[in-house]
Coordinates of C-alpha atoms in Angstrom, one line a residue:
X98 CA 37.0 -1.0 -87.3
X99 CA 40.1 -1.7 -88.6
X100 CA 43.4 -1.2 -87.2
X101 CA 46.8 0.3 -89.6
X102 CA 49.7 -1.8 -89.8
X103 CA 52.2 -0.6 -86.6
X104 CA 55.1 1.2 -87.9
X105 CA 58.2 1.1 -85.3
X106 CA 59.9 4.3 -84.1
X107 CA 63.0 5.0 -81.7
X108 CA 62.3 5.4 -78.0
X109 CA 61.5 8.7 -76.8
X110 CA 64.2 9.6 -74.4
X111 CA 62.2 9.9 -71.2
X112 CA 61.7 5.8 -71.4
X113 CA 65.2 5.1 -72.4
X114 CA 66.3 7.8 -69.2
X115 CA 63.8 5.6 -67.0
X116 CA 64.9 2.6 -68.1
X117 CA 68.7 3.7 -67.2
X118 CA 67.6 4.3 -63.9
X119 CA 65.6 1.2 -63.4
X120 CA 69.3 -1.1 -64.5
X121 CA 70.8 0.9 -61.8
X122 CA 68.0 0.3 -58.9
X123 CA 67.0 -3.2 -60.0
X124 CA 68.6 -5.8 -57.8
X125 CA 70.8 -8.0 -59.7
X126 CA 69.2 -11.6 -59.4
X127 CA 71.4 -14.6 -57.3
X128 CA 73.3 -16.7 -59.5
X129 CA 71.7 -19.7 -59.6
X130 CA 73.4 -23.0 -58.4
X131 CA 75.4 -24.9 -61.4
X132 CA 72.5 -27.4 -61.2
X133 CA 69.7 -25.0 -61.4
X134 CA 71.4 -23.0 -64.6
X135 CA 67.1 -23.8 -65.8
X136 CA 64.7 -21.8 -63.9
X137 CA 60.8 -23.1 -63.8
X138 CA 58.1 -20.5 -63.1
X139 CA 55.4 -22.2 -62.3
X140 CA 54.2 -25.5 -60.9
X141 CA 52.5 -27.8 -62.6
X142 CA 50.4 -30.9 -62.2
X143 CA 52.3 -32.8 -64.4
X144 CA 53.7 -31.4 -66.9
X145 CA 52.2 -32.3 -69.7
X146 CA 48.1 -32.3 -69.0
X147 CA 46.4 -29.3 -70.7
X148 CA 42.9 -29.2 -71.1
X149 CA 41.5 -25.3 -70.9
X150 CA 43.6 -22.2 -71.9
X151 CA 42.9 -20.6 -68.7
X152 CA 46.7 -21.3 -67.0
X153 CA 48.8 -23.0 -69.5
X154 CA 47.5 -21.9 -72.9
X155 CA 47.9 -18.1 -71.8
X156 CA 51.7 -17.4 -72.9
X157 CA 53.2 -14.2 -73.3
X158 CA 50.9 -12.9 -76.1
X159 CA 47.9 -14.3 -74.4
X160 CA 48.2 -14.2 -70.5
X161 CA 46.0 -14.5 -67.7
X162 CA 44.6 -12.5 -64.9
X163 CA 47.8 -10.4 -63.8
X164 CA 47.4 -12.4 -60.1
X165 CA 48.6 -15.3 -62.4
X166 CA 51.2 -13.4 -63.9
X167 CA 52.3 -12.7 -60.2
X168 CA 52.7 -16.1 -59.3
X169 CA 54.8 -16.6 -63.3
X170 CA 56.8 -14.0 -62.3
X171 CA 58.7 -16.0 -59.6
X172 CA 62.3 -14.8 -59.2
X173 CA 64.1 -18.1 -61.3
X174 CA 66.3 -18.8 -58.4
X175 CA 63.4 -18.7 -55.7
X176 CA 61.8 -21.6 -57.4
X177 CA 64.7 -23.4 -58.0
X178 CA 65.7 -23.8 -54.6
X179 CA 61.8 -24.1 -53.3
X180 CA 61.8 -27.6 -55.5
X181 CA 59.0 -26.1 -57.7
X182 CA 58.7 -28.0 -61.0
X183 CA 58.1 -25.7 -63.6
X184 CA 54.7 -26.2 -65.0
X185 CA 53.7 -27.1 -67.9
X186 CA 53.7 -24.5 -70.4
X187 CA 53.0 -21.5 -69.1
X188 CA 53.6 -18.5 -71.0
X189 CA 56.0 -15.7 -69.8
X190 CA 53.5 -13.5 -67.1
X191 CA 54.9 -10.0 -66.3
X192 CA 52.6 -9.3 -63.3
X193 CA 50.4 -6.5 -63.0
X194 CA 51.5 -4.2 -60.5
X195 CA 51.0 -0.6 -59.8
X196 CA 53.9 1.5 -59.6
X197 CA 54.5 2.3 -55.8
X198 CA 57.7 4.2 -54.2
X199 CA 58.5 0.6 -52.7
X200 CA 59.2 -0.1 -56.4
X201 CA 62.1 1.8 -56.2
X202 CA 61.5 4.0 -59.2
X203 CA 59.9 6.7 -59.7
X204 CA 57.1 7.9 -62.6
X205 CA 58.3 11.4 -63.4
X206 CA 55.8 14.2 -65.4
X207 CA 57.5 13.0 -69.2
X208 CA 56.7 9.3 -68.4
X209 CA 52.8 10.7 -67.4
X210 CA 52.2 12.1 -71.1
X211 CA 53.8 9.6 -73.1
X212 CA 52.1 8.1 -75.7
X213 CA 50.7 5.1 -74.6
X214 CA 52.0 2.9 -78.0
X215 CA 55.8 4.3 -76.4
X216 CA 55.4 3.0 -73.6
X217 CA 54.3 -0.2 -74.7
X218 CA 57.2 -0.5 -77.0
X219 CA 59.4 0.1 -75.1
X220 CA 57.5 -3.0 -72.8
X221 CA 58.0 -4.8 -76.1
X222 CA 61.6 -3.8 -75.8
X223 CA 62.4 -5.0 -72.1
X224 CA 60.1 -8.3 -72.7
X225 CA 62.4 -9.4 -75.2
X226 CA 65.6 -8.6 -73.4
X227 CA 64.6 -10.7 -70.8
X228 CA 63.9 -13.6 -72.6
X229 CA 67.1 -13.2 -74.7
X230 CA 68.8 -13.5 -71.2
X231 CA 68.7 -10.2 -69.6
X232 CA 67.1 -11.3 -66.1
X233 CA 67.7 -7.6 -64.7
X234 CA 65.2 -6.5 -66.9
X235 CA 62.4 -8.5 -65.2
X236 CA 62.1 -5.7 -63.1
X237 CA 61.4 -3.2 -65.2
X238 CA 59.0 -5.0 -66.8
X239 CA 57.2 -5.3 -63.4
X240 CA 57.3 -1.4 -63.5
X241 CA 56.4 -0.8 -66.9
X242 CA 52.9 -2.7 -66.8
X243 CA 52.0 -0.6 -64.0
X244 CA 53.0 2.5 -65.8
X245 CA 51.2 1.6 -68.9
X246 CA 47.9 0.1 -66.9
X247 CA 48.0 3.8 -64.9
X248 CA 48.1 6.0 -68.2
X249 CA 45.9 4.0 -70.0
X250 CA 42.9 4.2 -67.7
X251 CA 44.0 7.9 -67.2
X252 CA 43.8 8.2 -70.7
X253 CA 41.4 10.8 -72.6
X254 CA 39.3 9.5 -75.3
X255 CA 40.9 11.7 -77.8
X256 CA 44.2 9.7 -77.1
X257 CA 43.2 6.4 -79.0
X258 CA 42.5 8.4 -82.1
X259 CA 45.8 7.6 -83.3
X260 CA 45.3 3.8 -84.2
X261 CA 48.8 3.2 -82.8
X262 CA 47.5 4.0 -79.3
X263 CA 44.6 1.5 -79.5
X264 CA 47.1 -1.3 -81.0
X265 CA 49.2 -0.7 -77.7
X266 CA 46.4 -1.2 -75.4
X267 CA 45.1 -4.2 -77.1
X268 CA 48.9 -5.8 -76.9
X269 CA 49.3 -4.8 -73.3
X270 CA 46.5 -6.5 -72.8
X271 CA 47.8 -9.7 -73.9
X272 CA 51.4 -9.6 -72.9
X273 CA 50.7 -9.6 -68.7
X274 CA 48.6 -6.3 -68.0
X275 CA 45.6 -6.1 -66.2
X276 CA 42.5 -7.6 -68.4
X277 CA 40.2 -5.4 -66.5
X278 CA 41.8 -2.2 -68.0
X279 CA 40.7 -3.9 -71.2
X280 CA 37.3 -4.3 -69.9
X281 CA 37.4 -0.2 -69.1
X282 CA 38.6 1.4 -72.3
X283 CA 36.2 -0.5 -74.2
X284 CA 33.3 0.6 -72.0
X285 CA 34.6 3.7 -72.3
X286 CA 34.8 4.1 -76.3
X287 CA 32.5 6.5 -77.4
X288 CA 34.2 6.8 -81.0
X289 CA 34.3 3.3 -82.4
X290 CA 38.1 3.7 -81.8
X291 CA 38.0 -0.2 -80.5
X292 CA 36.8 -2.7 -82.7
X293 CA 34.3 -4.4 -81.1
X294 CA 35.0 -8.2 -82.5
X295 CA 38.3 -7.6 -80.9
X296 CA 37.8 -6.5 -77.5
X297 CA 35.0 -9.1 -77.5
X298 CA 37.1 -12.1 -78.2
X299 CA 40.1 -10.9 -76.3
X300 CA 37.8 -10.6 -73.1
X301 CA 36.1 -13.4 -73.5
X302 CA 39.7 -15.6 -73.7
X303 CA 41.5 -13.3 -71.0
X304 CA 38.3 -14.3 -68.8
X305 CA 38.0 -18.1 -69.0
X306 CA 35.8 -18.0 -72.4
X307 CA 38.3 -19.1 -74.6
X308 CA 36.6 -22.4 -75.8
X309 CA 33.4 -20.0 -76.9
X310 CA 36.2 -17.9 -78.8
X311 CA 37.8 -20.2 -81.4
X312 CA 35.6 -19.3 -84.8
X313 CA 35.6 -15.6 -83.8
X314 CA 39.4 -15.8 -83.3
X315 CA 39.9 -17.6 -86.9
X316 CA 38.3 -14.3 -88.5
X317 CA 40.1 -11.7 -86.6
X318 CA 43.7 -13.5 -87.3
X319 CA 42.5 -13.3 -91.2
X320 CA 41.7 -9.6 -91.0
X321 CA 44.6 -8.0 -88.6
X322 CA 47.0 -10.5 -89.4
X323 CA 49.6 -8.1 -91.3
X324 CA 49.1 -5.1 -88.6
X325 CA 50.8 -5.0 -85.8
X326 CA 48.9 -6.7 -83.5
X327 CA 48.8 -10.1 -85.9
X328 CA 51.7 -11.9 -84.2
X329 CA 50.1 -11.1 -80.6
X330 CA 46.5 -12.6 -82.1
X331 CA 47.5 -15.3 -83.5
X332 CA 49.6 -16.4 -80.7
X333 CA 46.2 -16.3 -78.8
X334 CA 44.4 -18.0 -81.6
X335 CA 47.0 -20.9 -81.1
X336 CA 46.6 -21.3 -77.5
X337 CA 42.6 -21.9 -78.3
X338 CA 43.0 -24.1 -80.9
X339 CA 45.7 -26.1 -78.7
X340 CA 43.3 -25.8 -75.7
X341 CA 41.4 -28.1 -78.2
X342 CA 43.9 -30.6 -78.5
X343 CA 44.0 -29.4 -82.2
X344 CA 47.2 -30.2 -84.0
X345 CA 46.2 -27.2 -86.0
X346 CA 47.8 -25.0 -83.4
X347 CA 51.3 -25.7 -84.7
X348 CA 50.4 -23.7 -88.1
X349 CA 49.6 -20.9 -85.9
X350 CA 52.1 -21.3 -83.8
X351 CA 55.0 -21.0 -87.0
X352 CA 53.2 -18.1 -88.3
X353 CA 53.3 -16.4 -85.2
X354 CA 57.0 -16.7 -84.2
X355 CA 58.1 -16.2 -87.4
X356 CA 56.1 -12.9 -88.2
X357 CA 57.9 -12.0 -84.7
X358 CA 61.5 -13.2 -84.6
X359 CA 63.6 -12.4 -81.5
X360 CA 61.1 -11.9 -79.3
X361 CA 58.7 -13.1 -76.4
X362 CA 56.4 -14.1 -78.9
X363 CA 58.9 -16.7 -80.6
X364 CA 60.0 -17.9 -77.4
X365 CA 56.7 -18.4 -76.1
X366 CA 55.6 -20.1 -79.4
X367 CA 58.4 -22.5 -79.4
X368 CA 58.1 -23.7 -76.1
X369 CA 53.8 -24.4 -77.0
X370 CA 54.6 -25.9 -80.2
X371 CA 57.4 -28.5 -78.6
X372 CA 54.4 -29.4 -75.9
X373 CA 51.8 -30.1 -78.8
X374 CA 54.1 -32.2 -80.8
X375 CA 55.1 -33.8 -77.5
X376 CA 51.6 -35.0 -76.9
X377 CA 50.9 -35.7 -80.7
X378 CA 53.4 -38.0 -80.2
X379 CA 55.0 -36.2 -83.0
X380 CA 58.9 -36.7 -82.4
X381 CA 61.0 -35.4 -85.3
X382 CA 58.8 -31.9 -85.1
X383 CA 59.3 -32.3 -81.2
X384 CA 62.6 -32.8 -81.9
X385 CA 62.9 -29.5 -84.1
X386 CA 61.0 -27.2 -82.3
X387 CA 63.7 -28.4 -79.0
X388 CA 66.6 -28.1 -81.3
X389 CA 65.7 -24.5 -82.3
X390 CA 64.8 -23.2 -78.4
X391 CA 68.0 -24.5 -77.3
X392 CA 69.7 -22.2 -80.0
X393 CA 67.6 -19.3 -79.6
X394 CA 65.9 -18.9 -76.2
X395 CA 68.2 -21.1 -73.8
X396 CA 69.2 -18.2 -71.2
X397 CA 65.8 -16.9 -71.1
X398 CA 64.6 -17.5 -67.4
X399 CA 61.4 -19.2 -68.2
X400 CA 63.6 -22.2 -70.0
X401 CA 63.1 -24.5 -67.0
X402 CA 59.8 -25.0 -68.5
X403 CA 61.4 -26.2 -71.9
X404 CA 63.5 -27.8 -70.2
X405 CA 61.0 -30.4 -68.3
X406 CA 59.0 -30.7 -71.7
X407 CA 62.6 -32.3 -73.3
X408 CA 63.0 -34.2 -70.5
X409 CA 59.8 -35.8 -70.6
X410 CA 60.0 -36.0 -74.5
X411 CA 63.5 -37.8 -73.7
X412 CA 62.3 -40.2 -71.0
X413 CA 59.3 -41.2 -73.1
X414 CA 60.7 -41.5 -76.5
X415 CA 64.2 -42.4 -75.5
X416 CA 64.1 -45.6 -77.8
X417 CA 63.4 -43.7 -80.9
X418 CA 66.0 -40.5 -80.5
X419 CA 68.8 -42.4 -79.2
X420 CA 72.1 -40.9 -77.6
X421 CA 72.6 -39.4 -81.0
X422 CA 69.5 -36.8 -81.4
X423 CA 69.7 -36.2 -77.5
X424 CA 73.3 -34.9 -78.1
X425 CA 72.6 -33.1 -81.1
X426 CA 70.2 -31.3 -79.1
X427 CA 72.6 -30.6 -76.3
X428 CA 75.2 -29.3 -78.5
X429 CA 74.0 -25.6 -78.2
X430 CA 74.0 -25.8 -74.4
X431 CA 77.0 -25.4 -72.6
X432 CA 78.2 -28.0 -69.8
X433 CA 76.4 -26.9 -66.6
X434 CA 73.1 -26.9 -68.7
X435 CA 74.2 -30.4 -70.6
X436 CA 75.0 -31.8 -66.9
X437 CA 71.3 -30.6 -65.2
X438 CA 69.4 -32.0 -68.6
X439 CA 71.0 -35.3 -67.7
X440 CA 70.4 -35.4 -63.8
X441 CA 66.7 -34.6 -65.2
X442 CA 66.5 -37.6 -67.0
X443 CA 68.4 -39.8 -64.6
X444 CA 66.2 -38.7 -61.8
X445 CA 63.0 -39.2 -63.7
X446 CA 64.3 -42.6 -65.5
X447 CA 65.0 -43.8 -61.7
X448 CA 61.7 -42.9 -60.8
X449 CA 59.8 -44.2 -63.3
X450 CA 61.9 -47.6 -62.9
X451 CA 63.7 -47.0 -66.1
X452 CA 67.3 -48.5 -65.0
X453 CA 69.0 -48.5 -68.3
X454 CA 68.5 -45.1 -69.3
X455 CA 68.6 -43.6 -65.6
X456 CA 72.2 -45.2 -65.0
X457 CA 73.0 -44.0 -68.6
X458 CA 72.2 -40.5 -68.0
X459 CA 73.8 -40.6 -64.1
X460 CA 77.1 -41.7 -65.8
X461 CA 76.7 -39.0 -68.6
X462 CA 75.9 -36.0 -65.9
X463 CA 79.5 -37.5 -64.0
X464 CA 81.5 -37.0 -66.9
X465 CA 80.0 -33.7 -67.0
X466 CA 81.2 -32.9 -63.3
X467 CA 83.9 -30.1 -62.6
X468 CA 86.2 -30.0 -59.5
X469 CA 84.0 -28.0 -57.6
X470 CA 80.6 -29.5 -58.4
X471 CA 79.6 -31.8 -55.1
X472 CA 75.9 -31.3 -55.4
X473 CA 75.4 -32.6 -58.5
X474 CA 78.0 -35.6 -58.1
X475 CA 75.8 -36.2 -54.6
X476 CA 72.6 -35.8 -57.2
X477 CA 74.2 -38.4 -60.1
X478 CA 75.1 -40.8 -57.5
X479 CA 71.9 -40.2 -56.1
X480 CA 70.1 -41.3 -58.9
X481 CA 72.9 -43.7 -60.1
X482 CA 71.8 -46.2 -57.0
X483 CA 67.8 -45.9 -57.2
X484 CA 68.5 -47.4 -60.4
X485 CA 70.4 -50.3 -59.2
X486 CA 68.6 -51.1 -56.5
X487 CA 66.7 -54.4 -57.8
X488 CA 70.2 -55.8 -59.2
X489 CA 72.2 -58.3 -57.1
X490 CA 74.4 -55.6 -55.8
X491 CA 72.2 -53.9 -53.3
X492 CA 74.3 -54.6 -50.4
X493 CA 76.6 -51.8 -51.8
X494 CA 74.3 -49.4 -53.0
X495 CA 72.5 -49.0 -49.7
X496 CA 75.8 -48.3 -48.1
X497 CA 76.4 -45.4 -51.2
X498 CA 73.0 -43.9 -50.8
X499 CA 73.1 -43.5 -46.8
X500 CA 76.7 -41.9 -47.5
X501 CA 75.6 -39.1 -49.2
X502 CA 75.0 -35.6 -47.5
X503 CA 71.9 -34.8 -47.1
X504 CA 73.6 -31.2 -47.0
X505 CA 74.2 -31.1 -50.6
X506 CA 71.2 -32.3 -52.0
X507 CA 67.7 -30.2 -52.0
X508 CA 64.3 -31.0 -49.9
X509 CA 63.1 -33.1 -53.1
X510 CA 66.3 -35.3 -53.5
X511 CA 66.3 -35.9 -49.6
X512 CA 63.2 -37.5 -49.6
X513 CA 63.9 -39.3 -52.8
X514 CA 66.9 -40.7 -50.9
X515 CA 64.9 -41.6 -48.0
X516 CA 62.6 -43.3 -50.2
X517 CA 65.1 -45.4 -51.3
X518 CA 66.8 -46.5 -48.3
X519 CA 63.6 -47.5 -47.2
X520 CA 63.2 -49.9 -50.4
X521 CA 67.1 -50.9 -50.2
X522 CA 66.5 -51.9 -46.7
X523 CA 63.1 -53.7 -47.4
X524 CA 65.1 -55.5 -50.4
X525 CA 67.6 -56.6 -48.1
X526 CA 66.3 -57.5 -44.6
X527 CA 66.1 -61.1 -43.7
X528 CA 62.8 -62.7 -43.4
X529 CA 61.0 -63.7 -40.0
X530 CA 60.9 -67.3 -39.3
X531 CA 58.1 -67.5 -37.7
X532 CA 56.0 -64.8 -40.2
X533 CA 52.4 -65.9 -40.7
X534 CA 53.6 -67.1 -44.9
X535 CA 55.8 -69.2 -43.2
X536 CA 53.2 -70.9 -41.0
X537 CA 51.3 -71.9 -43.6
X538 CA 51.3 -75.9 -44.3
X539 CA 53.3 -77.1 -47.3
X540 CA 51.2 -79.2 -49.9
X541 CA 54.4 -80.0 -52.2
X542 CA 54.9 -83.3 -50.2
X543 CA 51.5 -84.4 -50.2
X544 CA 50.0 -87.7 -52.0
X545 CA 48.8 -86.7 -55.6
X546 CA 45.2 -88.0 -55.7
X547 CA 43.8 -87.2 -59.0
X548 CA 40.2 -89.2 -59.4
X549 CA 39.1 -90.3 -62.3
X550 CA 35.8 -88.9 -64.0
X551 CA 33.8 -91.4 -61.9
X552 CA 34.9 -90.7 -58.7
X553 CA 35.0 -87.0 -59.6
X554 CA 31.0 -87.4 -59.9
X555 CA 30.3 -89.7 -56.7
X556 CA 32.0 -86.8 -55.0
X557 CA 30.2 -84.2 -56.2
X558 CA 26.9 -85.9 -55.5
X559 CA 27.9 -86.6 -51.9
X560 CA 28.7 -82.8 -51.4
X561 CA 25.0 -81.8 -52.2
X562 CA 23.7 -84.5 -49.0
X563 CA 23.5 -82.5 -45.5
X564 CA 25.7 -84.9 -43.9
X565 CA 28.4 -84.1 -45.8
X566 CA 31.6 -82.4 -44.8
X567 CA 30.6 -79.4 -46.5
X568 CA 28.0 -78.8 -44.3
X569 CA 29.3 -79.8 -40.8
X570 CA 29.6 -77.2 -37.8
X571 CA 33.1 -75.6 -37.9
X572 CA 34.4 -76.1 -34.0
X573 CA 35.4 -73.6 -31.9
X574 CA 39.0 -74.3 -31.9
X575 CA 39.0 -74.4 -35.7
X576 CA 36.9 -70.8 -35.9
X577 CA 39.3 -69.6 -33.4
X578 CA 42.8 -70.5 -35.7
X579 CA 40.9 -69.4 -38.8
X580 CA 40.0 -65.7 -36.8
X581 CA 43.8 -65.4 -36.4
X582 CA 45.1 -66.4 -39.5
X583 CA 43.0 -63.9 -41.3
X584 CA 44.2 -61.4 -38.6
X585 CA 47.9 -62.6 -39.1
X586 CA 47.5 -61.6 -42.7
X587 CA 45.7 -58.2 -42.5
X588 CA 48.2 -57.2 -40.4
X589 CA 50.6 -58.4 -42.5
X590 CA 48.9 -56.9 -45.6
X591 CA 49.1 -53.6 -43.6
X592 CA 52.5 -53.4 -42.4
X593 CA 53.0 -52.8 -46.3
X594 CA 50.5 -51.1 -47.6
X595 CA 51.8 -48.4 -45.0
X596 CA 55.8 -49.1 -45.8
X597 CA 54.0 -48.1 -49.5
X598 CA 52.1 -45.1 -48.3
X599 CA 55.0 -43.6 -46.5
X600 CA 57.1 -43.9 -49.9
X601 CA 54.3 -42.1 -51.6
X602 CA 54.6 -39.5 -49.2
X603 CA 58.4 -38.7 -49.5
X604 CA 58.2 -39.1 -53.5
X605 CA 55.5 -36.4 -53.6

């Protein structure tokens, strides 16, 4: 069945009076820390490995289950100061909740009868506040999806004869409600209101089927793709495709964002399309799709996850972009954001042994540094003197490193430190005299015999006789030193192969 192009319409006044009272109740959220101005979501195994749609490919217009939309829906500044690395695309998860007195607001008898496309607009509404900046509104989204996922499965089937009502169940659906409300309405439609290739790919991909759902999806983004649910489905289309590892996706990607400007659609689109290019190893497309999500979407709270996609595009590609296309990036930031983007890089350039760039981008976060800013001078100087650990200086950037307070820098960077004094002071300390390398006999003083081809064969032949050295009994004295030379050395080999380990440990 096919679905009428959505017209818009103003709220009705019993959502706009709720969502009054939901600015006043909501808690205003911490201010974050000058160096955690981005705010990750999520955590990720390494930020750039996606494989199936089921955690990263669902974005806001395709999410997952709402228990994964709980775990998106982190408060920024909570995983900030946990250390959480934001993961590595995950799309902007309202969580499915239902509304409870804890929640602080209440669902009055106008909000009970409202339409169910109001209610979803005016989820449409708060959604793209918050992305846009508004991180007071992330509560109210919280509230709304439990509204919505409560009248819709309260719903009479005589509601979704207006075509406007079953568009706003099927978008609900994909922008953080509960997929099993999905699975009840269209159990429960006895009128053909649903259409059934629609409810039967968006279940399949809201389920874990999304690889089984790619054809089916190219059909139904052809036939709804001017109604008002087009932007929502092609956005899920994209995240199959790019499941895929299907350059492909970026088409979808553009149409989606730009049939949907402004909103948690866009900002989700931009963020998947700079990953894709990313891995395509495309960098000037990479480097657009970063330009224009710096300009549009940088105070959303979910651009921590942006932000670790342009890092690693930086670190990686660094030779090709330059200082110049970094900073022409950076030029829509302002300088707490410019000064975290460049403790990012340092940090990972350190890590990854990239000295140049990681001293580079330490001296760039510095210059960056107010009078008030200790924790991220502690961070830059941090960073600054992992990088210049293997020069000839050493001596002096030990004694830097173990001057730092551990006070100002967070869990992560305190283990990075101790992981470095540990390598500092291995770099450093003297050798032991009497270490089993040392015991070894010299052969750089011994007589050169080099025999001729002759000689080379006499020798040879005399090896093969049982009398031959070869073939003597090793002595007991002799099996006894070789017994503890091979001991000497596996404990030797040990001792570092543990100094090793316990780096691992601290850098994890």
């Amino acid at each position: 069945m096919m679905r009428r192009v959505g017209h818009s319409a103003p709220l009705s006044i019993a959502v706009v009076t709720s969502m009054l009272a939901c600015a006043a109740v909501a808690q205003e959220p911490q201010k974050p820390l000058p160096f955690e101005l981005f705010h990750g979501t999520t955590t990720i195994p390494g930020a750039g490995k996606e494989a199936a749609p089921t955690e990263e490919a669902r974005t806001p217009g395709t999410p997952s289950t709402h228990q994964a939309g709980a775990e998106a829906a982190l408060p920024a500044d909570q995983a900030s100061s946990d250390g959480l690395q934001p993961a590595a695309v995950e799309g902007v998860q309202a969580p499915y909740s239902e509304p409870t007195e804890e929640s602080g607001f209440e669902i009055g008898e106008k909000m009970e009868v409202l339409e169910p496309y109001k209610l979803v607009r005016s989820l449409q509404f708060v959604q793209d506040a918050v992305v846009k900046g508004d991180h007071s509104a992330m509560e109210m989204q919280r509230f709304l999806i439990g509204v919505i996922d409560s009248r819709l499965r309260e719903a009479e089937q005589e509601v979704f004869d207006d075509p406007r009502n079953v568009d706003a169940a099927l978008i609900y659906a994909m922008s953080g409600g509960n997929p099993a409300t999905l699975d009840i309405l269209a159990i429960r439609d006895k009128f053909g209101n649903f259409d059934n290739e629609v409810t039967t790919v968006l279940r399949a991909y809201l389920n874990g089927r999304a690889a089984k759902t790619q054809t089916e999806l190219t059909d139904v983004v052809e036939i709804y793709r001017d109604t008002g649910i087009g932007p929502y489905i092609t956005l899920v289309a994209a995240n199959v495709t790019a499941s895929m590892n299907d350059v492909a996706a970026l088409k979808l990607f553009d149409w989606a964002r730009l049939t949907a400007p402004g909103t948690l659609v866009e900002e989700a689109a931009l963020r998947r399309s700079l990953f894709i290019a990313s891995e395509k190893n495309m960098i000037e497309e990479a480097l657009h799709y970063a330009q224009m999500y710096a300009r549009r979407f940088i105070n959303s709270p979910y651009a921590g996850q942006y932000a670790d996609l342009l890092v690693d595009l930086i670190q990686t590609n660094y030779s090709e972009i330059g200082e110049e296309g970094l900073s022409e990036i950076l030029s829509f930031m302002d300088r707490p954001r410019k000064r975290e983007i460049y403790l990012r890089i340092a940090r990972k350039a350190a890590i990854s042994g990239m000295r140049e760039l990681a001293v580079f981008a330490a001296d760039k976060a510095e210059a960056l540094l107010g009078t008030n800013d200790a924790t991220p001078q502690a961070m830059a100087e941090l960073y600054s003197g992992m990088a210049k650990i293997p020069t000839d200086g050493v001596d002096g950037v030990l004694e830097s490193i173990n001057a730092l307070s551990g006070a100002r820098l967070s869990q992560r960077d305190r283990a990075l430190r101790e992981a470095a004094e540990i390598i500092a002071s291995e770099v450093v300390r003297k050798p032991v005299l009497d270490s089993f390398t040392q015991a070894m006999p010299s052969i750089m003083n011994q007589p050169e015999n080099e025999p001729d081809g002759e000689n080379l064969n006499i020798a040879a032949g005399a090896a093969k006789k049982p009398g031959s050295p070869i073939f003597r009994r090793v002595s007991a004295a002799e099996e006894e030193n070789r017994v503890a030379e091979e001991e000497a050395f596996k404990g030797y080999v040990s001792d570092r192969r543990q100094a090793l380990e316990r780096i691992d440990k601290l850098l994890e």
